[in-house]
PDB file of C-alpha atoms in Angstrom:
ATOM      1  CA  MET A 611     -13.273 -33.168 -48.953  1.00  0.00           C
ATOM      2  CA  GLN A 612     -13.700 -30.674 -46.167  1.00  0.00           C
ATOM      3  CA  PHE A 613     -14.696 -27.014 -46.781  1.00  0.00           C
ATOM      4  CA  THR A 614     -13.039 -24.576 -44.718  1.00  0.00           C
ATOM      5  CA  SER A 615     -14.390 -21.090 -45.798  1.00  0.00           C
ATOM      6  CA  GLU A 616     -16.999 -19.566 -48.218  1.00  0.00           C
ATOM      7  CA  GLN A 617     -17.719 -16.289 -49.522  1.00  0.00           C
ATOM      8  CA  ARG A 618     -20.311 -14.807 -52.272  1.00  0.00           C
ATOM      9  CA  LEU A 619     -18.412 -12.848 -54.531  1.00  0.00           C
ATOM     10  CA  ASP A 620     -20.068  -9.428 -56.247  1.00  0.00           C
ATOM     11  CA  ASP A 621     -21.313 -11.428 -59.227  1.00  0.00           C
ATOM     12  CA  GLY A 622     -22.816 -14.210 -57.177  1.00  0.00           C
ATOM     13  CA  VAL A 623     -20.521 -16.762 -57.617  1.00  0.00           C
ATOM     14  CA  LEU A 624     -19.751 -18.902 -54.591  1.00  0.00           C
ATOM     15  CA  GLU A 625     -16.319 -19.381 -53.781  1.00  0.00           C
ATOM     16  CA  ARG A 626     -15.411 -22.149 -51.373  1.00  0.00           C
ATOM     17  CA  GLU A 627     -11.924 -23.035 -49.868  1.00  0.00           C
ATOM     18  CA  PHE A 628     -11.652 -26.557 -48.994  1.00  0.00           C
ATOM     19  CA  THR A 629      -8.692 -29.405 -48.151  1.00  0.00           C
ATOM     20  CA  LEU A 630      -8.680 -32.864 -49.526  1.00  0.00           C
ATOM     21  CA  GLY A 631      -6.430 -34.372 -47.002  1.00  0.00           C
ATOM     22  CA  GLU A 632      -3.275 -32.234 -46.928  1.00  0.00           C
ATOM     23  CA  ILE A 633      -4.099 -30.388 -50.218  1.00  0.00           C
ATOM     24  CA  PRO A 634      -5.688 -27.074 -50.283  1.00  0.00           C
ATOM     25  CA  GLY A 635      -8.195 -26.325 -53.049  1.00  0.00           C
ATOM     26  CA  ILE A 636     -10.754 -23.771 -54.196  1.00  0.00           C
ATOM     27  CA  LEU A 637     -14.187 -24.437 -55.691  1.00  0.00           C
ATOM     28  CA  TRP A 638     -16.149 -21.758 -57.505  1.00  0.00           C
ATOM     29  CA  THR A 639     -19.938 -22.519 -58.568  1.00  0.00           C
ATOM     30  CA  PRO A 640     -21.994 -20.292 -60.602  1.00  0.00           C
ATOM     31  CA  GLY A 641     -24.858 -17.979 -59.120  1.00  0.00           C
ATOM     32  CA  SER A 642     -28.530 -18.572 -58.937  1.00  0.00           C
ATOM     33  CA  ALA A 643     -29.167 -18.207 -62.613  1.00  0.00           C
ATOM     34  CA  PHE A 644     -27.723 -21.697 -63.140  1.00  0.00           C
ATOM     35  CA  ALA A 645     -28.869 -23.350 -59.854  1.00  0.00           C
ATOM     36  CA  SER A 646     -31.541 -25.584 -61.552  1.00  0.00           C
ATOM     37  CA  ALA A 647     -29.016 -28.342 -62.692  1.00  0.00           C
ATOM     38  CA  PRO A 648     -25.599 -29.468 -61.851  1.00  0.00           C
ATOM     39  CA  ALA A 649     -22.932 -27.381 -63.515  1.00  0.00           C
ATOM     40  CA  PRO A 650     -20.266 -28.832 -65.688  1.00  0.00           C
ATOM     41  CA  LEU A 651     -16.784 -28.768 -64.160  1.00  0.00           C
ATOM     42  CA  ILE A 652     -13.599 -27.480 -65.385  1.00  0.00           C
ATOM     43  CA  LEU A 653     -10.343 -28.485 -63.308  1.00  0.00           C
ATOM     44  CA  LEU A 654      -8.158 -25.118 -63.203  1.00  0.00           C
ATOM     45  CA  SER A 655      -4.829 -26.266 -62.969  1.00  0.00           C
ATOM     46  CA  PRO A 656      -2.520 -23.381 -61.134  1.00  0.00           C
ATOM     47  CA  PRO A 657       1.109 -22.378 -62.233  1.00  0.00           C
ATOM     48  CA  PRO A 658       3.554 -23.815 -59.705  1.00  0.00           C
ATOM     49  CA  LEU A 659       3.680 -20.445 -57.745  1.00  0.00           C
ATOM     50  CA  GLY A 660       1.299 -21.330 -55.049  1.00  0.00           C
ATOM     51  CA  LEU A 661      -2.667 -20.562 -55.126  1.00  0.00           C
ATOM     52  CA  ARG A 662      -2.145 -17.244 -53.258  1.00  0.00           C
ATOM     53  CA  LYS A 663       0.152 -15.537 -55.790  1.00  0.00           C
ATOM     54  CA  ALA A 664      -1.863 -17.285 -58.866  1.00  0.00           C
ATOM     55  CA  TYR A 665      -5.183 -16.126 -57.130  1.00  0.00           C
ATOM     56  CA  PRO A 666      -6.068 -13.237 -59.189  1.00  0.00           C
ATOM     57  CA  ARG A 667      -5.493 -15.223 -62.551  1.00  0.00           C
ATOM     58  CA  LEU A 668      -7.250 -18.062 -61.221  1.00  0.00           C
ATOM     59  CA  VAL A 669     -10.456 -16.277 -59.908  1.00  0.00           C
ATOM     60  CA  ALA A 670     -10.686 -14.218 -63.221  1.00  0.00           C
ATOM     61  CA  ARG A 671     -10.939 -17.339 -65.295  1.00  0.00           C
ATOM     62  CA  ALA A 672     -13.249 -18.978 -62.839  1.00  0.00           C
ATOM     63  CA  ARG A 673     -15.646 -15.812 -62.746  1.00  0.00           C
ATOM     64  CA  GLN A 674     -15.519 -16.047 -66.613  1.00  0.00           C
ATOM     65  CA  SER A 675     -16.282 -19.789 -66.657  1.00  0.00           C
ATOM     66  CA  ALA A 676     -19.027 -19.136 -64.138  1.00  0.00           C
ATOM     67  CA  ALA A 677     -20.599 -16.583 -66.437  1.00  0.00           C
ATOM     68  CA  ASP A 678     -20.987 -19.470 -68.973  1.00  0.00           C
ATOM     69  CA  GLY A 679     -22.671 -21.667 -66.589  1.00  0.00           C
ATOM     70  CA  PHE A 680     -19.421 -23.942 -65.487  1.00  0.00           C
ATOM     71  CA  ALA A 681     -18.131 -24.661 -61.734  1.00  0.00           C
ATOM     72  CA  THR A 682     -14.372 -24.512 -61.687  1.00  0.00           C
ATOM     73  CA  ALA A 683     -11.904 -25.740 -59.032  1.00  0.00           C
ATOM     74  CA  THR A 684      -8.184 -25.828 -58.319  1.00  0.00           C
ATOM     75  CA  ILE A 685      -5.771 -27.373 -56.058  1.00  0.00           C
ATOM     76  CA  GLU A 686      -2.477 -26.476 -54.863  1.00  0.00           C
ATOM     77  CA  LEU A 687       0.405 -28.418 -56.789  1.00  0.00           C
ATOM     78  CA  PRO A 688       2.893 -30.710 -55.257  1.00  0.00           C
ATOM     79  CA  GLY A 689       5.615 -28.318 -53.851  1.00  0.00           C
ATOM     80  CA  SER A 690       3.846 -25.234 -54.127  1.00  0.00           C
ATOM     81  CA  GLY A 691       2.447 -22.878 -51.500  1.00  0.00           C
ATOM     82  CA  ASP A 692       2.626 -24.088 -48.237  1.00  0.00           C
ATOM     83  CA  ARG A 693       3.093 -27.612 -49.262  1.00  0.00           C
ATOM     84  CA  PRO A 694       6.262 -29.631 -48.553  1.00  0.00           C
ATOM     85  CA  ARG A 695       9.282 -28.891 -50.962  1.00  0.00           C
ATOM     86  CA  LEU A 696      10.211 -31.441 -53.632  1.00  0.00           C
ATOM     87  CA  PRO A 697      14.046 -31.492 -52.969  1.00  0.00           C
ATOM     88  CA  ALA A 698      14.947 -33.135 -56.390  1.00  0.00           C
ATOM     89  CA  ALA A 699      12.615 -30.661 -58.158  1.00  0.00           C
ATOM     90  CA  GLU A 700      14.153 -27.586 -56.261  1.00  0.00           C
ATOM     91  CA  GLN A 701      17.563 -28.739 -57.601  1.00  0.00           C
ATOM     92  CA  ALA A 702      16.727 -29.152 -60.851  1.00  0.00           C
ATOM     93  CA  LEU A 703      15.049 -25.828 -60.841  1.00  0.00           C
ATOM     94  CA  ALA A 704      18.314 -24.340 -59.564  1.00  0.00           C
ATOM     95  CA  ASP A 705      20.107 -26.271 -62.351  1.00  0.00           C
ATOM     96  CA  LEU A 706      17.623 -24.871 -64.976  1.00  0.00           C
ATOM     97  CA  ARG A 707      18.104 -21.247 -63.902  1.00  0.00           C
ATOM     98  CA  GLN A 708      21.870 -21.739 -64.049  1.00  0.00           C
ATOM     99  CA  ALA A 709      21.963 -22.905 -67.427  1.00  0.00           C
ATOM    100  CA  MET A 710      19.633 -20.186 -68.528  1.00  0.00           C
ATOM    101  CA  GLU A 711      21.388 -17.423 -67.077  1.00  0.00           C
ATOM    102  CA  ALA A 712      24.511 -18.946 -68.594  1.00  0.00           C
ATOM    103  CA  GLY A 713      22.824 -19.014 -71.958  1.00  0.00           C
ATOM    104  CA  GLU A 714      23.334 -22.792 -72.082  1.00  0.00           C
ATOM    105  CA  PRO A 715      20.903 -25.258 -73.302  1.00  0.00           C
ATOM    106  CA  VAL A 716      18.964 -26.899 -70.482  1.00  0.00           C
ATOM    107  CA  SER A 717      19.530 -30.821 -70.293  1.00  0.00           C
ATOM    108  CA  ASP A 718      16.978 -33.709 -70.846  1.00  0.00           C
ATOM    109  CA  GLU A 719      17.994 -34.938 -67.298  1.00  0.00           C
ATOM    110  CA  THR A 720      17.295 -31.497 -65.834  1.00  0.00           C
ATOM    111  CA  ILE A 721      14.029 -31.154 -67.485  1.00  0.00           C
ATOM    112  CA  ASP A 722      13.075 -34.872 -66.367  1.00  0.00           C
ATOM    113  CA  ALA A 723      13.885 -34.096 -62.842  1.00  0.00           C
ATOM    114  CA  LEU A 724      11.875 -30.949 -62.711  1.00  0.00           C
ATOM    115  CA  ILE A 725       8.694 -32.023 -64.256  1.00  0.00           C
ATOM    116  CA  LEU A 726       8.262 -35.910 -64.138  1.00  0.00           C
ATOM    117  CA  PRO A 727       7.956 -36.335 -60.520  1.00  0.00           C
ATOM    118  CA  LEU A 728       5.499 -33.468 -60.484  1.00  0.00           C
ATOM    119  CA  VAL A 729       3.356 -35.299 -62.869  1.00  0.00           C
ATOM    120  CA  ASP A 730       3.679 -38.486 -60.938  1.00  0.00           C
ATOM    121  CA  LYS A 731       2.310 -36.890 -57.736  1.00  0.00           C
ATOM    122  CA  ALA A 732       0.126 -34.246 -59.298  1.00  0.00           C
ATOM    123  CA  VAL A 733      -2.234 -36.470 -61.564  1.00  0.00           C
ATOM    124  CA  PRO A 734      -3.398 -38.717 -58.936  1.00  0.00           C
ATOM    125  CA  GLU A 735      -4.294 -35.811 -56.667  1.00  0.00           C
ATOM    126  CA  TRP A 736      -6.238 -34.349 -59.511  1.00  0.00           C
ATOM    127  CA  GLN A 737      -8.256 -37.705 -59.899  1.00  0.00           C
ATOM    128  CA  ALA A 738      -8.926 -37.883 -56.043  1.00  0.00           C
ATOM    129  CA  ALA A 739      -9.964 -34.553 -56.077  1.00  0.00           C
ATOM    130  CA  LEU A 740     -12.069 -35.110 -59.376  1.00  0.00           C
ATOM    131  CA  ASP A 741     -13.765 -38.202 -57.342  1.00  0.00           C
ATOM    132  CA  ALA A 742     -14.755 -35.582 -54.380  1.00  0.00           C
ATOM    133  CA  LEU A 743     -16.100 -32.633 -56.920  1.00  0.00           C
ATOM    134  CA  LEU A 744     -18.420 -35.140 -58.701  1.00  0.00           C
ATOM    135  CA  SER A 745     -19.898 -36.506 -55.383  1.00  0.00           C
ATOM    136  CA  LEU A 746     -21.201 -33.089 -55.011  1.00  0.00           C
ATOM    137  CA  PRO A 747     -24.914 -32.446 -56.027  1.00  0.00           C
ATOM    138  CA  GLU A 748     -24.326 -29.052 -57.434  1.00  0.00           C
ATOM    139  CA  ILE A 749     -21.385 -30.623 -59.805  1.00  0.00           C
ATOM    140  CA  GLY A 750     -22.073 -32.689 -62.999  1.00  0.00           C
ATOM    141  CA  GLY A 751     -20.498 -33.547 -66.068  1.00  0.00           C
ATOM    142  CA  PRO A 752     -18.960 -33.298 -68.608  1.00  0.00           C
ATOM    143  CA  VAL A 753     -15.552 -32.250 -67.182  1.00  0.00           C
ATOM    144  CA  GLY A 754     -12.814 -30.161 -68.917  1.00  0.00           C
ATOM    145  CA  TYR A 755      -9.087 -29.411 -67.934  1.00  0.00           C
ATOM    146  CA  SER A 756      -7.754 -26.083 -68.115  1.00  0.00           C
ATOM    147  CA  GLY A 757      -3.889 -24.810 -67.387  1.00  0.00           C
ATOM    148  CA  GLY A 758      -0.222 -25.959 -67.072  1.00  0.00           C
ATOM    149  CA  VAL A 759       1.947 -27.426 -66.306  1.00  0.00           C
ATOM    150  CA  ILE A 760       1.278 -28.708 -69.887  1.00  0.00           C
ATOM    151  CA  SER A 761       2.816 -32.079 -68.940  1.00  0.00           C
ATOM    152  CA  ILE A 762       0.080 -32.617 -66.175  1.00  0.00           C
ATOM    153  CA  GLY A 763      -2.667 -32.112 -68.686  1.00  0.00           C
ATOM    154  CA  THR A 764      -1.114 -34.145 -71.184  1.00  0.00           C
ATOM    155  CA  ARG A 765      -1.005 -37.257 -68.736  1.00  0.00           C
ATOM    156  CA  LEU A 766      -4.396 -36.462 -67.333  1.00  0.00           C
ATOM    157  CA  ALA A 767      -5.904 -36.393 -70.905  1.00  0.00           C
ATOM    158  CA  VAL A 768      -4.335 -40.206 -71.398  1.00  0.00           C
ATOM    159  CA  VAL A 769      -5.168 -41.612 -68.008  1.00  0.00           C
ATOM    160  CA  GLU A 770      -8.755 -39.836 -66.759  1.00  0.00           C
ATOM    161  CA  PRO A 771     -11.610 -40.892 -68.999  1.00  0.00           C
ATOM    162  CA  ARG A 772     -13.786 -38.456 -67.119  1.00  0.00           C
ATOM    163  CA  ILE A 773     -12.133 -35.243 -68.811  1.00  0.00           C
ATOM    164  CA  SER A 774     -13.818 -34.518 -72.225  1.00  0.00           C
ATOM    165  CA  ALA A 775     -11.537 -31.607 -73.540  1.00  0.00           C
ATOM    166  CA  ALA A 776      -8.650 -29.726 -72.317  1.00  0.00           C
ATOM    167  CA  VAL A 777      -7.182 -26.290 -72.784  1.00  0.00           C
ATOM    168  CA  LEU A 778      -3.376 -26.695 -72.414  1.00  0.00           C
ATOM    169  CA  PHE A 779      -0.984 -23.803 -71.649  1.00  0.00           C
ATOM    170  CA  ALA A 780       2.494 -24.225 -73.729  1.00  0.00           C
ATOM    171  CA  GLY A 781       4.385 -22.237 -71.192  1.00  0.00           C
ATOM    172  CA  SER A 782       6.727 -25.384 -69.463  1.00  0.00           C
ATOM    173  CA  PHE A 783       9.606 -27.340 -70.381  1.00  0.00           C
ATOM    174  CA  VAL A 784       8.527 -30.846 -71.776  1.00  0.00           C
ATOM    175  CA  PRO A 785      10.105 -33.965 -70.927  1.00  0.00           C
ATOM    176  CA  ARG A 786      11.092 -36.335 -74.030  1.00  0.00           C
ATOM    177  CA  ALA A 787       8.822 -39.338 -72.261  1.00  0.00           C
ATOM    178  CA  MET A 788       5.687 -36.874 -72.453  1.00  0.00           C
ATOM    179  CA  PHE A 789       5.513 -37.066 -76.463  1.00  0.00           C
ATOM    180  CA  GLU A 790       5.008 -40.655 -76.609  1.00  0.00           C
ATOM    181  CA  GLU A 791       1.846 -40.057 -74.039  1.00  0.00           C
ATOM    182  CA  ALA A 792       0.911 -37.067 -76.235  1.00  0.00           C
ATOM    183  CA  ARG A 793       0.473 -39.623 -79.080  1.00  0.00           C
ATOM    184  CA  GLN A 794      -2.529 -41.245 -77.050  1.00  0.00           C
ATOM    185  CA  VAL A 795      -4.382 -38.245 -76.520  1.00  0.00           C
ATOM    186  CA  THR A 796      -7.581 -38.174 -78.253  1.00  0.00           C
ATOM    187  CA  ILE A 797      -9.938 -35.702 -76.495  1.00  0.00           C
ATOM    188  CA  PRO A 798     -10.444 -32.296 -78.263  1.00  0.00           C
ATOM    189  CA  LEU A 799      -7.533 -29.719 -77.445  1.00  0.00           C
ATOM    190  CA  HIS A 800      -7.003 -26.040 -77.466  1.00  0.00           C
ATOM    191  CA  VAL A 801      -3.523 -25.349 -76.884  1.00  0.00           C
ATOM    192  CA  LEU A 802      -2.318 -21.626 -76.035  1.00  0.00           C
ATOM    193  CA  LEU A 803       1.204 -20.688 -76.838  1.00  0.00           C
ATOM    194  CA  GLN A 804       3.092 -17.191 -76.027  1.00  0.00           C
ATOM    195  CA  TRP A 805       5.680 -16.974 -79.033  1.00  0.00           C
ATOM    196  CA  ASP A 806       8.044 -15.090 -77.046  1.00  0.00           C
ATOM    197  CA  ASP A 807       7.738 -16.673 -73.687  1.00  0.00           C
ATOM    198  CA  GLU A 808      11.181 -16.284 -72.009  1.00  0.00           C
ATOM    199  CA  GLY A 809      10.920 -19.618 -70.000  1.00  0.00           C
ATOM    200  CA  ASN A 810       9.472 -21.951 -72.663  1.00  0.00           C
ATOM    201  CA  ASP A 811      11.186 -24.190 -75.403  1.00  0.00           C
ATOM    202  CA  ARG A 812       9.142 -22.978 -78.125  1.00  0.00           C
ATOM    203  CA  GLN A 813      10.081 -25.568 -80.813  1.00  0.00           C
ATOM    204  CA  ALA A 814       9.478 -28.365 -77.938  1.00  0.00           C
ATOM    205  CA  ALA A 815       5.801 -26.879 -77.618  1.00  0.00           C
ATOM    206  CA  LEU A 816       5.184 -27.192 -81.403  1.00  0.00           C
ATOM    207  CA  ASP A 817       6.538 -30.525 -81.752  1.00  0.00           C
ATOM    208  CA  LEU A 818       4.420 -31.676 -78.556  1.00  0.00           C
ATOM    209  CA  PHE A 819       1.213 -30.167 -80.390  1.00  0.00           C
ATOM    210  CA  ASP A 820       2.365 -32.111 -83.551  1.00  0.00           C
ATOM    211  CA  ALA A 821       2.641 -35.245 -81.579  1.00  0.00           C
ATOM    212  CA  PHE A 822      -0.921 -35.059 -80.041  1.00  0.00           C
ATOM    213  CA  GLY A 823      -3.099 -37.659 -81.291  1.00  0.00           C
ATOM    214  CA  SER A 824      -6.557 -35.753 -81.129  1.00  0.00           C
ATOM    215  CA  LYS A 825      -8.339 -35.577 -84.537  1.00  0.00           C
ATOM    216  CA  GLU A 826      -9.522 -32.017 -83.160  1.00  0.00           C
ATOM    217  CA  LYS A 827      -6.767 -29.840 -81.644  1.00  0.00           C
ATOM    218  CA  THR A 828      -6.179 -26.050 -82.225  1.00  0.00           C
ATOM    219  CA  LEU A 829      -2.920 -23.937 -81.637  1.00  0.00           C
ATOM    220  CA  HIS A 830      -3.823 -20.485 -80.388  1.00  0.00           C
ATOM    221  CA  ALA A 831      -0.474 -18.745 -80.942  1.00  0.00           C
ATOM    222  CA  ASN A 832       0.079 -15.038 -79.902  1.00  0.00           C
ATOM    223  CA  MET A 833       3.001 -12.417 -79.633  1.00  0.00           C
ATOM    224  CA  GLY A 834       4.127 -11.893 -76.229  1.00  0.00           C
ATOM    225  CA  GLY A 835       5.615 -13.262 -73.152  1.00  0.00           C
ATOM    226  CA  HIS A 836       4.600 -15.626 -70.556  1.00  0.00           C
ATOM    227  CA  THR A 837       1.957 -13.779 -68.767  1.00  0.00           C
ATOM    228  CA  GLY A 838       0.904 -11.844 -71.809  1.00  0.00           C
ATOM    229  CA  VAL A 839      -2.005 -13.826 -72.886  1.00  0.00           C
ATOM    230  CA  PRO A 840      -4.654 -11.546 -74.644  1.00  0.00           C
ATOM    231  CA  GLN A 841      -7.989 -11.501 -73.377  1.00  0.00           C
ATOM    232  CA  PHE A 842      -9.391 -12.706 -76.842  1.00  0.00           C
ATOM    233  CA  ALA A 843      -7.309 -15.592 -76.358  1.00  0.00           C
ATOM    234  CA  GLY A 844      -9.017 -16.362 -73.153  1.00  0.00           C
ATOM    235  CA  ASP A 845     -12.315 -15.668 -74.768  1.00  0.00           C
ATOM    236  CA  ALA A 846     -11.553 -18.333 -77.651  1.00  0.00           C
ATOM    237  CA  ALA A 847     -10.653 -20.878 -74.799  1.00  0.00           C
ATOM    238  CA  ALA A 848     -14.152 -20.335 -73.273  1.00  0.00           C
ATOM    239  CA  GLN A 849     -15.871 -20.713 -76.486  1.00  0.00           C
ATOM    240  CA  PHE A 850     -13.864 -24.061 -76.862  1.00  0.00           C
ATOM    241  CA  PHE A 851     -15.303 -25.192 -73.587  1.00  0.00           C
ATOM    242  CA  ALA A 852     -19.010 -23.952 -74.269  1.00  0.00           C
ATOM    243  CA  ARG A 853     -18.778 -26.400 -77.678  1.00  0.00           C
ATOM    244  CA  HIS A 854     -17.291 -29.482 -76.105  1.00  0.00           C
ATOM    245  CA  LEU A 855     -18.927 -29.366 -72.263  1.00  0.00           C
ATOM    246  CA  LYS A 856     -22.605 -28.177 -73.039  1.00  0.00           C
TER     247      LYS A 856
END
């Protein structure tokens, strides 16, 4: 991990951009009020829009987490931002949009081609980022995960024992293969679902929640579209992490 820039935000949060090999990322650590001990860490997964486009949402969540004493970090997803495109995923995305515009169901094959290669590539990158982040003296455990694509969070919850709790955003299509993986998830979960999300299969999201094997799992559903998550839903997610990571 190589830090490439840093700035102190007006609330005292330290923001540092870094690269992990060819992967860009951002680390936010709390201000001086929490400097006496290593901070618990939340992995903040971005939407597949690119870090620059998603930055306003990400930094807002990072600042809220820092106020609770957490460090947060994000990395650019494969195929997003300035990273090389994933040709198969690009074709699958075009097929998905065509089906939705025509009012036709999206095929399982299209969903698999769009999501599964992304999961296969992103999860090892998150694990490598976690290795690097936990080597920093200002970062400690436990570790949480927050964000979408929900299939990435599902896979990480299964294969990464260092993650203790997760907030998952049910705003993406779910391959059928992920339902079997969901049954292997045992960590506490807090799932956010926008009921009127135009780009989400609501029933698939509900079925995935039902499949999760966690003894503690909460579904927080609200009316509204994809980007309309209300502030109180974000506050509830923050309280979830305060319970499980402190």
